[in-house]
PDB file of N, CA, C and O in Angstrom:
ATOM      1  N   MET A   1     101.695  26.692 100.041  1.00 60.00           N
ATOM      2  CA  MET A   1     101.943  27.597  98.942  1.00 60.00           C
ATOM      3  C   MET A   1     100.822  28.640  98.898  1.00 60.00           C
ATOM      4  O   MET A   1      99.663  28.332  99.116  1.00 60.00           O
ATOM      5  N   PHE A   2     101.177  29.871  98.581  1.00 74.00           N
ATOM      6  CA  PHE A   2     100.214  30.963  98.517  1.00 74.00           C
ATOM      7  C   PHE A   2      99.516  30.946  97.162  1.00 74.00           C
ATOM      8  O   PHE A   2     100.148  30.986  96.118  1.00 74.00           O
ATOM      9  N   ASP A   3      98.207  30.896  97.186  1.00 89.00           N
ATOM     10  CA  ASP A   3      97.390  30.832  95.976  1.00 89.00           C
ATOM     11  C   ASP A   3      96.362  31.960  96.034  1.00 89.00           C
ATOM     12  O   ASP A   3      95.453  31.932  96.861  1.00 89.00           O
ATOM     13  N   LEU A   4      96.538  32.962  95.160  1.00 93.00           N
ATOM     14  CA  LEU A   4      95.638  34.118  95.173  1.00 93.00           C
ATOM     15  C   LEU A   4      94.186  33.724  94.936  1.00 93.00           C
ATOM     16  O   LEU A   4      93.279  34.277  95.553  1.00 93.00           O
ATOM     17  N   GLU A   5      93.956  32.773  94.064  1.00 94.00           N
ATOM     18  CA  GLU A   5      92.576  32.360  93.763  1.00 94.00           C
ATOM     19  C   GLU A   5      91.920  31.698  94.975  1.00 94.00           C
ATOM     20  O   GLU A   5      90.760  31.976  95.290  1.00 94.00           O
ATOM     21  N   ALA A   6      92.652  30.833  95.666  1.00 93.00           N
ATOM     22  CA  ALA A   6      92.118  30.175  96.863  1.00 93.00           C
ATOM     23  C   ALA A   6      91.872  31.210  97.953  1.00 93.00           C
ATOM     24  O   ALA A   6      90.848  31.172  98.641  1.00 93.00           O
ATOM     25  N   MET A   7      92.809  32.149  98.117  1.00 95.00           N
ATOM     26  CA  MET A   7      92.652  33.212  99.097  1.00 95.00           C
ATOM     27  C   MET A   7      91.384  34.005  98.804  1.00 95.00           C
ATOM     28  O   MET A   7      90.587  34.283  99.705  1.00 95.00           O
ATOM     29  N   SER A   8      91.195  34.358  97.555  1.00 96.00           N
ATOM     30  CA  SER A   8      90.031  35.126  97.138  1.00 96.00           C
ATOM     31  C   SER A   8      88.746  34.394  97.510  1.00 96.00           C
ATOM     32  O   SER A   8      87.836  34.966  98.114  1.00 96.00           O
ATOM     33  N   GLU A   9      88.675  33.123  97.191  1.00 96.00           N
ATOM     34  CA  GLU A   9      87.490  32.320  97.497  1.00 96.00           C
ATOM     35  C   GLU A   9      87.274  32.234  99.006  1.00 96.00           C
ATOM     36  O   GLU A   9      86.145  32.368  99.488  1.00 96.00           O
ATOM     37  N   ASN A  10      88.337  32.032  99.752  1.00 96.00           N
ATOM     38  CA  ASN A  10      88.226  31.936 101.211  1.00 96.00           C
ATOM     39  C   ASN A  10      87.729  33.239 101.821  1.00 96.00           C
ATOM     40  O   ASN A  10      86.887  33.232 102.727  1.00 96.00           O
ATOM     41  N   LEU A  11      88.241  34.365 101.339  1.00 97.00           N
ATOM     42  CA  LEU A  11      87.818  35.661 101.860  1.00 97.00           C
ATOM     43  C   LEU A  11      86.349  35.933 101.538  1.00 97.00           C
ATOM     44  O   LEU A  11      85.595  36.416 102.393  1.00 97.00           O
ATOM     45  N   LEU A  12      85.956  35.639 100.322  1.00 97.00           N
ATOM     46  CA  LEU A  12      84.557  35.841  99.940  1.00 97.00           C
ATOM     47  C   LEU A  12      83.627  34.947 100.759  1.00 97.00           C
ATOM     48  O   LEU A  12      82.571  35.389 101.211  1.00 97.00           O
ATOM     49  N   ASP A  13      84.030  33.688 100.961  1.00 97.00           N
ATOM     50  CA  ASP A  13      83.223  32.767 101.760  1.00 97.00           C
ATOM     51  C   ASP A  13      83.106  33.251 103.201  1.00 97.00           C
ATOM     52  O   ASP A  13      82.027  33.203 103.792  1.00 97.00           O
ATOM     53  N   ALA A  14      84.222  33.714 103.763  1.00 97.00           N
ATOM     54  CA  ALA A  14      84.222  34.181 105.151  1.00 97.00           C
ATOM     55  C   ALA A  14      83.314  35.402 105.317  1.00 97.00           C
ATOM     56  O   ALA A  14      82.537  35.490 106.272  1.00 97.00           O
ATOM     57  N   ARG A  15      83.397  36.329 104.381  1.00 98.00           N
ATOM     58  CA  ARG A  15      82.557  37.528 104.465  1.00 98.00           C
ATOM     59  C   ARG A  15      81.090  37.173 104.274  1.00 98.00           C
ATOM     60  O   ARG A  15      80.211  37.701 104.963  1.00 98.00           O
ATOM     61  N   ASP A  16      80.824  36.245 103.367  1.00 98.00           N
ATOM     62  CA  ASP A  16      79.453  35.800 103.125  1.00 98.00           C
ATOM     63  C   ASP A  16      78.862  35.136 104.368  1.00 98.00           C
ATOM     64  O   ASP A  16      77.703  35.369 104.714  1.00 98.00           O
ATOM     65  N   ARG A  17      79.661  34.311 105.053  1.00 96.00           N
ATOM     66  CA  ARG A  17      79.195  33.644 106.272  1.00 96.00           C
ATOM     67  C   ARG A  17      78.784  34.656 107.342  1.00 96.00           C
ATOM     68  O   ARG A  17      77.831  34.423 108.079  1.00 96.00           O
ATOM     69  N   LEU A  18      79.515  35.764 107.436  1.00 97.00           N
ATOM     70  CA  LEU A  18      79.170  36.794 108.420  1.00 97.00           C
ATOM     71  C   LEU A  18      78.043  37.700 107.938  1.00 97.00           C
ATOM     72  O   LEU A  18      77.438  38.423 108.731  1.00 97.00           O
ATOM     73  N   GLY A  19      77.792  37.692 106.645  1.00 98.00           N
ATOM     74  CA  GLY A  19      76.732  38.528 106.092  1.00 98.00           C
ATOM     75  C   GLY A  19      77.036  40.005 106.160  1.00 98.00           C
ATOM     76  O   GLY A  19      76.152  40.810 106.458  1.00 98.00           O
ATOM     77  N   VAL A  20      78.294  40.356 105.898  1.00 98.00           N
ATOM     78  CA  VAL A  20      78.711  41.762 105.956  1.00 98.00           C
ATOM     79  C   VAL A  20      79.210  42.219 104.591  1.00 98.00           C
ATOM     80  O   VAL A  20      79.589  41.414 103.745  1.00 98.00           O
ATOM     81  N   THR A  21      79.199  43.523 104.396  1.00 98.00           N
ATOM     82  CA  THR A  21      79.688  44.114 103.156  1.00 98.00           C
ATOM     83  C   THR A  21      81.175  44.452 103.286  1.00 98.00           C
ATOM     84  O   THR A  21      81.714  44.509 104.401  1.00 98.00           O
ATOM     85  N   GLN A  22      81.807  44.716 102.157  1.00 98.00           N
ATOM     86  CA  GLN A  22      83.195  45.176 102.194  1.00 98.00           C
ATOM     87  C   GLN A  22      83.299  46.467 103.003  1.00 98.00           C
ATOM     88  O   GLN A  22      84.251  46.646 103.760  1.00 98.00           O
ATOM     89  N   LYS A  23      82.325  47.331 102.832  1.00 98.00           N
ATOM     90  CA  LYS A  23      82.338  48.604 103.560  1.00 98.00           C
ATOM     91  C   LYS A  23      82.306  48.366 105.067  1.00 98.00           C
ATOM     92  O   LYS A  23      83.019  49.038 105.823  1.00 98.00           O
ATOM     93  N   GLU A  24      81.493  47.424 105.511  1.00 98.00           N
ATOM     94  CA  GLU A  24      81.423  47.106 106.941  1.00 98.00           C
ATOM     95  C   GLU A  24      82.742  46.516 107.444  1.00 98.00           C
ATOM     96  O   GLU A  24      83.211  46.883 108.527  1.00 98.00           O
ATOM     97  N   VAL A  25      83.323  45.615 106.675  1.00 98.00           N
ATOM     98  CA  VAL A  25      84.608  45.025 107.067  1.00 98.00           C
ATOM     99  C   VAL A  25      85.666  46.122 107.159  1.00 98.00           C
ATOM    100  O   VAL A  25      86.434  46.185 108.123  1.00 98.00           O
ATOM    101  N   ALA A  26      85.690  47.003 106.169  1.00 98.00           N
ATOM    102  CA  ALA A  26      86.660  48.102 106.163  1.00 98.00           C
ATOM    103  C   ALA A  26      86.488  48.971 107.395  1.00 98.00           C
ATOM    104  O   ALA A  26      87.464  49.311 108.079  1.00 98.00           O
ATOM    105  N   SER A  27      85.261  49.318 107.709  1.00 98.00           N
ATOM    106  CA  SER A  27      84.977  50.176 108.851  1.00 98.00           C
ATOM    107  C   SER A  27      85.381  49.518 110.171  1.00 98.00           C
ATOM    108  O   SER A  27      85.935  50.164 111.058  1.00 98.00           O
ATOM    109  N   GLU A  28      85.128  48.231 110.290  1.00 98.00           N
ATOM    110  CA  GLU A  28      85.385  47.528 111.548  1.00 98.00           C
ATOM    111  C   GLU A  28      86.836  47.084 111.721  1.00 98.00           C
ATOM    112  O   GLU A  28      87.255  46.824 112.846  1.00 98.00           O
ATOM    113  N   THR A  29      87.580  46.985 110.623  1.00 98.00           N
ATOM    114  CA  THR A  29      88.969  46.507 110.727  1.00 98.00           C
ATOM    115  C   THR A  29      90.004  47.601 110.496  1.00 98.00           C
ATOM    116  O   THR A  29      91.164  47.425 110.853  1.00 98.00           O
ATOM    117  N   GLY A  30      89.593  48.692 109.849  1.00 98.00           N
ATOM    118  CA  GLY A  30      90.548  49.737 109.498  1.00 98.00           C
ATOM    119  C   GLY A  30      91.309  49.443 108.216  1.00 98.00           C
ATOM    120  O   GLY A  30      92.215  50.183 107.842  1.00 98.00           O
ATOM    121  N   ILE A  31      90.935  48.371 107.532  1.00 98.00           N
ATOM    122  CA  ILE A  31      91.551  48.041 106.246  1.00 98.00           C
ATOM    123  C   ILE A  31      90.762  48.750 105.154  1.00 98.00           C
ATOM    124  O   ILE A  31      89.527  48.671 105.120  1.00 98.00           O
ATOM    125  N   HIS A  32      91.447  49.435 104.272  1.00 98.00           N
ATOM    126  CA  HIS A  32      90.783  50.213 103.230  1.00 98.00           C
ATOM    127  C   HIS A  32      89.926  49.302 102.347  1.00 98.00           C
ATOM    128  O   HIS A  32      90.324  48.181 102.014  1.00 98.00           O
ATOM    129  N   GLN A  33      88.761  49.791 101.973  1.00 98.00           N
ATOM    130  CA  GLN A  33      87.842  49.007 101.148  1.00 98.00           C
ATOM    131  C   GLN A  33      88.477  48.614  99.813  1.00 98.00           C
ATOM    132  O   GLN A  33      88.218  47.520  99.313  1.00 98.00           O
ATOM    133  N   ASN A  34      89.297  49.467  99.236  1.00 98.00           N
ATOM    134  CA  ASN A  34      89.972  49.114  97.979  1.00 98.00           C
ATOM    135  C   ASN A  34      90.886  47.916  98.167  1.00 98.00           C
ATOM    136  O   ASN A  34      90.987  47.057  97.287  1.00 98.00           O
ATOM    137  N   THR A  35      91.554  47.846  99.313  1.00 98.00           N
ATOM    138  CA  THR A  35      92.423  46.703  99.598  1.00 98.00           C
ATOM    139  C   THR A  35      91.601  45.426  99.667  1.00 98.00           C
ATOM    140  O   THR A  35      91.980  44.393  99.099  1.00 98.00           O
ATOM    141  N   LEU A  36      90.468  45.495 100.344  1.00 98.00           N
ATOM    142  CA  LEU A  36      89.589  44.326 100.421  1.00 98.00           C
ATOM    143  C   LEU A  36      89.131  43.892  99.037  1.00 98.00           C
ATOM    144  O   LEU A  36      89.105  42.695  98.723  1.00 98.00           O
ATOM    145  N   PHE A  37      88.777  44.864  98.208  1.00 98.00           N
ATOM    146  CA  PHE A  37      88.352  44.553  96.841  1.00 98.00           C
ATOM    147  C   PHE A  37      89.455  43.814  96.086  1.00 98.00           C
ATOM    148  O   PHE A  37      89.211  42.779  95.463  1.00 98.00           O
ATOM    149  N   PHE A  38      90.673  44.325  96.153  1.00 98.00           N
ATOM    150  CA  PHE A  38      91.791  43.702  95.432  1.00 98.00           C
ATOM    151  C   PHE A  38      92.101  42.311  95.982  1.00 98.00           C
ATOM    152  O   PHE A  38      92.411  41.391  95.216  1.00 98.00           O
ATOM    153  N   LEU A  39      92.006  42.123  97.281  1.00 97.00           N
ATOM    154  CA  LEU A  39      92.258  40.808  97.865  1.00 97.00           C
ATOM    155  C   LEU A  39      91.172  39.816  97.449  1.00 97.00           C
ATOM    156  O   LEU A  39      91.470  38.686  97.053  1.00 97.00           O
ATOM    157  N   GLU A  40      89.924  40.242  97.534  1.00 97.00           N
ATOM    158  CA  GLU A  40      88.809  39.359  97.198  1.00 97.00           C
ATOM    159  C   GLU A  40      88.742  39.034  95.708  1.00 97.00           C
ATOM    160  O   GLU A  40      88.095  38.061  95.322  1.00 97.00           O
ATOM    161  N   ASN A  41      89.391  39.824  94.901  1.00 97.00           N
ATOM    162  CA  ASN A  41      89.396  39.582  93.457  1.00 97.00           C
ATOM    163  C   ASN A  41      90.736  39.063  92.959  1.00 97.00           C
ATOM    164  O   ASN A  41      91.009  39.096  91.758  1.00 97.00           O
ATOM    165  N   ALA A  42      91.566  38.574  93.885  1.00 95.00           N
ATOM    166  CA  ALA A  42      92.852  37.940  93.566  1.00 95.00           C
ATOM    167  C   ALA A  42      93.762  38.846  92.749  1.00 95.00           C
ATOM    168  O   ALA A  42      94.496  38.398  91.884  1.00 95.00           O
ATOM    169  N   LYS A  43      93.727  40.143  93.061  1.00 96.00           N
ATOM    170  CA  LYS A  43      94.551  41.115  92.336  1.00 96.00           C
ATOM    171  C   LYS A  43      95.748  41.583  93.148  1.00 96.00           C
ATOM    172  O   LYS A  43      96.592  42.305  92.639  1.00 96.00           O
ATOM    173  N   LYS A  44      95.811  41.185  94.423  1.00 95.00           N
ATOM    174  CA  LYS A  44      96.849  41.693  95.303  1.00 95.00           C
ATOM    175  C   LYS A  44      97.137  40.673  96.394  1.00 95.00           C
ATOM    176  O   LYS A  44      96.226  40.016  96.891  1.00 95.00           O
ATOM    177  N   SER A  45      98.401  40.568  96.784  1.00 94.00           N
ATOM    178  CA  SER A  45      98.774  39.746  97.934  1.00 94.00           C
ATOM    179  C   SER A  45      98.702  40.610  99.189  1.00 94.00           C
ATOM    180  O   SER A  45      99.100  41.772  99.157  1.00 94.00           O
ATOM    181  N   PRO A  46      98.225  40.042 100.276  1.00 96.00           N
ATOM    182  CA  PRO A  46      98.082  40.840 101.496  1.00 96.00           C
ATOM    183  C   PRO A  46      99.397  40.985 102.257  1.00 96.00           C
ATOM    184  O   PRO A  46     100.285  40.141 102.153  1.00 96.00           O
ATOM    185  N   ARG A  47      99.491  42.060 103.033  1.00 96.00           N
ATOM    186  CA  ARG A  47     100.606  42.223 103.960  1.00 96.00           C
ATOM    187  C   ARG A  47     100.331  41.314 105.156  1.00 96.00           C
ATOM    188  O   ARG A  47      99.189  40.941 105.423  1.00 96.00           O
ATOM    189  N   ALA A  48     101.382  41.006 105.909  1.00 96.00           N
ATOM    190  CA  ALA A  48     101.248  40.113 107.064  1.00 96.00           C
ATOM    191  C   ALA A  48     100.272  40.674 108.094  1.00 96.00           C
ATOM    192  O   ALA A  48      99.432  39.935 108.632  1.00 96.00           O
ATOM    193  N   ASP A  49     100.336  41.980 108.358  1.00 98.00           N
ATOM    194  CA  ASP A  49      99.430  42.552 109.359  1.00 98.00           C
ATOM    195  C   ASP A  49      97.978  42.502 108.896  1.00 98.00           C
ATOM    196  O   ASP A  49      97.065  42.286 109.702  1.00 98.00           O
ATOM    197  N   THR A  50      97.754  42.647 107.604  1.00 98.00           N
ATOM    198  CA  THR A  50      96.402  42.551 107.056  1.00 98.00           C
ATOM    199  C   THR A  50      95.865  41.130 107.211  1.00 98.00           C
ATOM    200  O   THR A  50      94.688  40.939 107.548  1.00 98.00           O
ATOM    201  N   MET A  51      96.714  40.144 106.997  1.00 97.00           N
ATOM    202  CA  MET A  51      96.298  38.747 107.171  1.00 97.00           C
ATOM    203  C   MET A  51      95.824  38.497 108.600  1.00 97.00           C
ATOM    204  O   MET A  51      94.786  37.882 108.817  1.00 97.00           O
ATOM    205  N   VAL A  52      96.582  38.982 109.557  1.00 98.00           N
ATOM    206  CA  VAL A  52      96.246  38.765 110.968  1.00 98.00           C
ATOM    207  C   VAL A  52      94.939  39.464 111.324  1.00 98.00           C
ATOM    208  O   VAL A  52      94.058  38.880 111.978  1.00 98.00           O
ATOM    209  N   ILE A  53      94.787  40.694 110.886  1.00 98.00           N
ATOM    210  CA  ILE A  53      93.568  41.458 111.186  1.00 98.00           C
ATOM    211  C   ILE A  53      92.336  40.754 110.609  1.00 98.00           C
ATOM    212  O   ILE A  53      91.329  40.576 111.295  1.00 98.00           O
ATOM    213  N   LEU A  54      92.420  40.327 109.353  1.00 98.00           N
ATOM    214  CA  LEU A  54      91.262  39.678 108.724  1.00 98.00           C
ATOM    215  C   LEU A  54      90.990  38.302 109.324  1.00 98.00           C
ATOM    216  O   LEU A  54      89.824  37.925 109.509  1.00 98.00           O
ATOM    217  N   ALA A  55      92.029  37.554 109.623  1.00 97.00           N
ATOM    218  CA  ALA A  55      91.831  36.245 110.252  1.00 97.00           C
ATOM    219  C   ALA A  55      91.117  36.406 111.587  1.00 97.00           C
ATOM    220  O   ALA A  55      90.160  35.676 111.887  1.00 97.00           O
ATOM    221  N   ASN A  56      91.550  37.362 112.379  1.00 98.00           N
ATOM    222  CA  ASN A  56      90.891  37.622 113.667  1.00 98.00           C
ATOM    223  C   ASN A  56      89.441  38.057 113.465  1.00 98.00           C
ATOM    224  O   ASN A  56      88.547  37.599 114.171  1.00 98.00           O
ATOM    225  N   TYR A  57      89.218  38.928 112.517  1.00 98.00           N
ATOM    226  CA  TYR A  57      87.875  39.435 112.249  1.00 98.00           C
ATOM    227  C   TYR A  57      86.927  38.296 111.845  1.00 98.00           C
ATOM    228  O   TYR A  57      85.777  38.238 112.300  1.00 98.00           O
ATOM    229  N   TYR A  58      87.414  37.405 110.975  1.00 98.00           N
ATOM    230  CA  TYR A  58      86.577  36.319 110.475  1.00 98.00           C
ATOM    231  C   TYR A  58      86.584  35.087 111.386  1.00 98.00           C
ATOM    232  O   TYR A  58      85.904  34.099 111.093  1.00 98.00           O
ATOM    233  N   GLY A  59      87.351  35.120 112.464  1.00 97.00           N
ATOM    234  CA  GLY A  59      87.388  33.982 113.376  1.00 97.00           C
ATOM    235  C   GLY A  59      88.063  32.767 112.777  1.00 97.00           C
ATOM    236  O   GLY A  59      87.655  31.627 113.006  1.00 97.00           O
ATOM    237  N   ALA A  60      89.101  33.016 112.001  1.00 95.00           N
ATOM    238  CA  ALA A  60      89.841  31.941 111.341  1.00 95.00           C
ATOM    239  C   ALA A  60      91.323  32.115 111.638  1.00 95.00           C
ATOM    240  O   ALA A  60      91.733  33.131 112.195  1.00 95.00           O
ATOM    241  N   THR A  61      92.102  31.125 111.237  1.00 95.00           N
ATOM    242  CA  THR A  61      93.549  31.276 111.338  1.00 95.00           C
ATOM    243  C   THR A  61      94.060  31.862 110.030  1.00 95.00           C
ATOM    244  O   THR A  61      93.384  31.784 108.987  1.00 95.00           O
ATOM    245  N   VAL A  62      95.239  32.433 110.083  1.00 95.00           N
ATOM    246  CA  VAL A  62      95.866  32.941 108.858  1.00 95.00           C
ATOM    247  C   VAL A  62      96.020  31.800 107.863  1.00 95.00           C
ATOM    248  O   VAL A  62      95.761  31.957 106.663  1.00 95.00           O
ATOM    249  N   GLN A  63      96.417  30.634 108.339  1.00 94.00           N
ATOM    250  CA  GLN A  63      96.591  29.459 107.470  1.00 94.00           C
ATOM    251  C   GLN A  63      95.289  29.114 106.747  1.00 94.00           C
ATOM    252  O   GLN A  63      95.275  28.914 105.535  1.00 94.00           O
ATOM    253  N   GLU A  64      94.195  29.037 107.493  1.00 92.00           N
ATOM    254  CA  GLU A  64      92.905  28.679 106.899  1.00 92.00           C
ATOM    255  C   GLU A  64      92.452  29.700 105.865  1.00 92.00           C
ATOM    256  O   GLU A  64      91.959  29.339 104.800  1.00 92.00           O
ATOM    257  N   LEU A  65      92.616  30.961 106.189  1.00 94.00           N
ATOM    258  CA  LEU A  65      92.063  32.022 105.356  1.00 94.00           C
ATOM    259  C   LEU A  65      92.919  32.327 104.136  1.00 94.00           C
ATOM    260  O   LEU A  65      92.399  32.581 103.053  1.00 94.00           O
ATOM    261  N   PHE A  66      94.238  32.290 104.296  1.00 93.00           N
ATOM    262  CA  PHE A  66      95.105  32.751 103.220  1.00 93.00           C
ATOM    263  C   PHE A  66      95.918  31.665 102.527  1.00 93.00           C
ATOM    264  O   PHE A  66      96.425  31.886 101.439  1.00 93.00           O
ATOM    265  N   PHE A  67      96.044  30.497 103.131  1.00 88.00           N
ATOM    266  CA  PHE A  67      96.892  29.479 102.534  1.00 88.00           C
ATOM    267  C   PHE A  67      96.170  28.175 102.233  1.00 88.00           C
ATOM    268  O   PHE A  67      96.662  27.353 101.489  1.00 88.00           O
ATOM    269  N   ALA A  68      95.003  27.964 102.822  1.00 74.00           N
ATOM    270  CA  ALA A  68      94.292  26.713 102.623  1.00 74.00           C
ATOM    271  C   ALA A  68      93.213  26.873 101.563  1.00 74.00           C
ATOM    272  O   ALA A  68      92.503  27.863 101.546  1.00 74.00           O
ATOM    273  N   ASP A  69      93.125  25.882 100.713  1.00 72.00           N
ATOM    274  CA  ASP A  69      92.050  25.839  99.727  1.00 72.00           C
ATOM    275  C   ASP A  69      90.901  25.085 100.373  1.00 72.00           C
ATOM    276  O   ASP A  69      90.924  23.872 100.473  1.00 72.00           O
ATOM    277  N   GLN A  70      89.902  25.814 100.846  1.00 53.00           N
ATOM    278  CA  GLN A  70      88.804  25.210 101.571  1.00 53.00           C
ATOM    279  C   GLN A  70      87.961  24.291 100.696  1.00 53.00           C
ATOM    280  O   GLN A  70      87.238  23.456 101.191  1.00 53.00           O
ATOM    281  N   GLY A  71      88.057  24.414  99.409  1.00 50.00           N
ATOM    282  CA  GLY A  71      87.253  23.592  98.510  1.00 50.00           C
ATOM    283  C   GLY A  71      87.857  22.231  98.239  1.00 50.00           C
ATOM    284  O   GLY A  71      87.236  21.378  97.644  1.00 50.00           O
ATOM    285  N   LYS A  72      89.074  21.985  98.671  1.00 47.00           N
ATOM    286  CA  LYS A  72      89.752  20.717  98.414  1.00 47.00           C
ATOM    287  C   LYS A  72      90.302  20.174  99.714  1.00 47.00           C
ATOM    288  O   LYS A  72      90.706  20.905 100.602  1.00 47.00           O
ATOM    289  N   GLU A  73      90.353  18.854  99.791  1.00 45.00           N
ATOM    290  CA  GLU A  73      90.933  18.221 100.963  1.00 45.00           C
ATOM    291  C   GLU A  73      92.437  18.287 100.878  1.00 45.00           C
ATOM    292  O   GLU A  73      93.020  18.118  99.813  1.00 45.00           O
ATOM    293  N   ASN A  74      93.075  18.513 102.027  1.00 41.00           N
ATOM    294  CA  ASN A  74      94.534  18.476 102.070  1.00 41.00           C
ATOM    295  C   ASN A  74      94.984  17.040 102.146  1.00 41.00           C
ATOM    296  O   ASN A  74      94.517  16.277 102.964  1.00 41.00           O
ATOM    297  N   VAL A  75      95.873  16.658 101.274  1.00 34.00           N
ATOM    298  CA  VAL A  75      96.346  15.275 101.221  1.00 34.00           C
ATOM    299  C   VAL A  75      97.638  15.163 101.978  1.00 34.00           C
ATOM    300  O   VAL A  75      98.482  15.979 101.938  1.00 34.00           O
TER     301      VAL A  75
END
């Protein structure tokens, strides 16, 4: 199930692990900084192509980044 709050936390954690700013992610991925802001603040659902681009950038799968709640174990 798609959970905006979990997605937001996962995106923030992934960006924090790389130590990059939204501006840097935007510049390196071609995704507008406003889009990143809305995704990281659980205000917008991502398009499929955006999910793939960010998953590749962060070295994660789309499932891990956008659908998995990293703070809880999957039962």
